[in-house]
Amino acid sequence: MKALLLTIHVIAVVLSCNSYGTDAEDVEKVHIIFMNHLDVGYDGLLPEELGFINNVLNKYFVEYFPRAIRLSEQLRMLGYYEKFIYTTHPWLVSLYLNCPPNLVLSGIKLKCPNTTELSSFVNAVKQGDITWHAGPMNMQFEVIDVELARFGIKLSKDLDDKMNIVRKFRTLSQRDVPAMTQGIVPILEEEGVAAISVGVNTVTAPPAVPPIFRWKFQNSSIIGIWHPGGYPDNPGKTPATPGGLSRHNCATFPGFDHALCFGFRTDNSGPPKNIAEVLLYYEIARSQFPGADVQATPFEDFVEALQPIKDKLPIIDKEFGDTWIEGTGSDPRKVAEMRALMRARSKCLEIETGCSLSDNRIYNASVLMLKLGEHTWGLSSVFDSVHWTNDKFYAMLDNKKKNINLTNGVLSWQEQRNFSYMAIDALGSHTLATQMKYELSQIDARKPDITGLVKVKDMLAAQECTNGFSLQFDDEGTVISLKDPITKREWASASNPIGRFAYQSLNQSDFDYFNGSYPYSKHFQLGIGKPNMSANAKPESKIWKMKMTDLFKGSKCNFVMMATFVDHSCMSEYGCPVSITVEYNAEINQNTGQGGVDITLQWFKKAPTRLPESIYFVFQPVQNTDMSWKLHKLGTDD
């Protein structure tokens, strides 16, 4: 039995801005950032390995970090002017330096560095050959809470302190994920972050902003450096074919004599393979900015150079939002569990004297929890485009040894969930572990207790309560009338329902619409869909009608509504739940005198399916001109 987590995302499109840039001959200094994209899971290792989490981590620990160190040393020993500085992620570095020796995920053990390897890594950091940005890794900040977001920034600062590194203009890097909520701006500024650098993936519609700008929200602002259509892409093979190192892929500003360019390599591909590749990137950059001094630097060097023209940068004061956040809906259980853990953690840090990040148990658990907000959610595919119908899918599930790709897919999603349980284990005997377990117990679905409640005979009639509330349900169990005794307003109607449960099956027409409207360019394919589905199944695009089966009422204006679906074929052919319960508790707070309605939604016996589906819990209240909706995101609701 699974409980529902309702997650709402509001996306605001930023108004188009004019193109900003500068002439190549005006650029005197080119900053090159050497990075590769980090997916902690998903893919990037095929065909040699699957993108299981520990396969990815082992690649960095065993191969990529040592390779980066060798490249820097070789260039220095051979007397080259060109340097190689590898920019990586604080979460990776923290895990490398404090490697859990017995971490096994999906049957794969994490390979921890030995003393010699650790010494080599620390020496490389102190020489400036390896550096990191201000964020933990490629995050989806809207998925986590304020306290965990702050800890993500603290992690990088703590590593700096450990290595005696002083950064004046800390910069957060985010790749793949196209944007974030403006609610992050005050948090970043308060935590000493001066800028954000974002490389939007090739297919996602980016916010329409100039390459360099100031992002303002409330009384805070940071510098934004945005790149649409790639992280950027990998550099080309020659100066004539510069690829992601072309002039237009670099961040410039009119009248500014610095440019920020990237020697970027794609998903989990690591640093350049040899110094010849590094030197090629330099030659490409020089071809794009003739006469300029080209050198590898950390992010903060470029942001420091921006300071004299900071007040000249265009100002953007709009919400961006993260439109590449499909993962949250793909595993509601994982999201519900991580939110439960975050509630317990934040409450503990706020009110308990025995709960502090100075406690290694709390700190280590927090590091593990950061992975829950990282942008990957499992392997990219189960490599099957035939077995779409439930009967064929269930046959595959019954023969897991034969269908290893399906088994691997399931494992990859389970190992992502495991970071919640690993965080609890890291707490040991700390009281926070007990609090987290309690929070997890509260999201387990349980049949509502109807003891003492009266079964309503006329379920469609208005239900008057002694405390002044009045509710009315339609035949699907949706609230179509809600009146409170304080404002005397009507909050719901048949056309403006509250608490409507909707199950939707989808087909290729829905993907065609999405793929036709969302991608950054018609030349790109989103990669979101069900390949060959229409040839092997006949799914419908529809919202399935429900029917209320029972309604129970308590003496304190509390209700339990029970419903199912009119057409049970949605249960056998798709994945709709067998039953749904919604509990309503309308009450007046005696201390504040304010009223409200608490709602608990649960579903039961939902079958798995490979066919596309969506579940919604709809709130569309009657509009009142003197009132407005606000969404609370990362501590702000403006």
XYZ file of N, CA and C in Angstrom, residues 41 94 112 144 165 172 179 259 276 305 356-357 371 381 400 408 429 477 480 504 508 518 527 550:
72
model
N 24.201 8.002 -11.194
C 23.241 7.015 -11.647
C 22.917 7.296 -13.101
N 33.656 14.983 -0.946
C 33.383 14.605 0.443
C 33.297 13.093 0.586
N 36.909 2.411 -2.237
C 37.463 3.565 -1.530
C 38.953 3.725 -1.819
N 14.109 19.740 -2.362
C 14.593 19.664 -0.980
C 14.132 20.886 -0.192
N 41.378 26.749 1.734
C 41.083 27.462 0.493
C 40.170 28.639 0.804
N 28.156 28.543 -7.949
C 27.477 27.253 -8.013
C 27.297 26.853 -9.467
N 16.993 25.235 -14.741
C 16.850 26.423 -13.898
C 16.457 25.985 -12.496
N 36.111 36.335 -21.200
C 35.120 35.371 -21.686
C 35.238 34.097 -20.863
N 47.201 15.766 -25.073
C 46.923 16.195 -26.442
C 45.504 16.746 -26.548
N 36.351 38.826 -12.009
C 36.581 39.779 -13.097
C 35.311 40.546 -13.454
N 22.937 18.777 16.148
C 23.822 19.780 15.568
C 24.668 19.150 14.476
N 25.009 19.952 13.486
C 25.880 19.471 12.417
C 27.302 19.236 12.902
N 21.939 13.339 -1.744
C 21.761 12.550 -2.968
C 20.287 12.475 -3.376
N 16.827 3.256 -19.274
C 15.977 2.382 -20.082
C 16.073 0.952 -19.574
N 12.354 -12.873 -13.869
C 13.352 -11.816 -13.747
C 14.736 -12.247 -14.217
N 17.431 -4.942 -13.651
C 18.383 -3.854 -13.420
C 17.671 -2.512 -13.281
N 22.503 5.587 17.018
C 21.580 5.657 18.151
C 21.037 7.063 18.399
N -17.117 11.968 -5.611
C -16.469 12.182 -4.321
C -15.686 13.466 -4.233
N -17.791 19.919 -4.103
C -18.304 20.935 -5.030
C -18.943 22.102 -4.286
N -5.349 9.400 -15.135
C -5.287 9.609 -16.577
C -4.362 8.592 -17.221
N 0.358 7.969 -27.469
C 1.370 8.664 -28.257
C 0.973 10.099 -28.578
N 7.688 21.516 -26.275
C 8.642 21.804 -25.201
C 10.100 21.901 -25.629
N 13.522 12.465 -25.964
C 13.837 11.181 -25.357
C 12.848 10.797 -24.282
N -18.993 5.299 -0.706
C -19.432 5.488 0.677
C -18.973 6.844 1.185
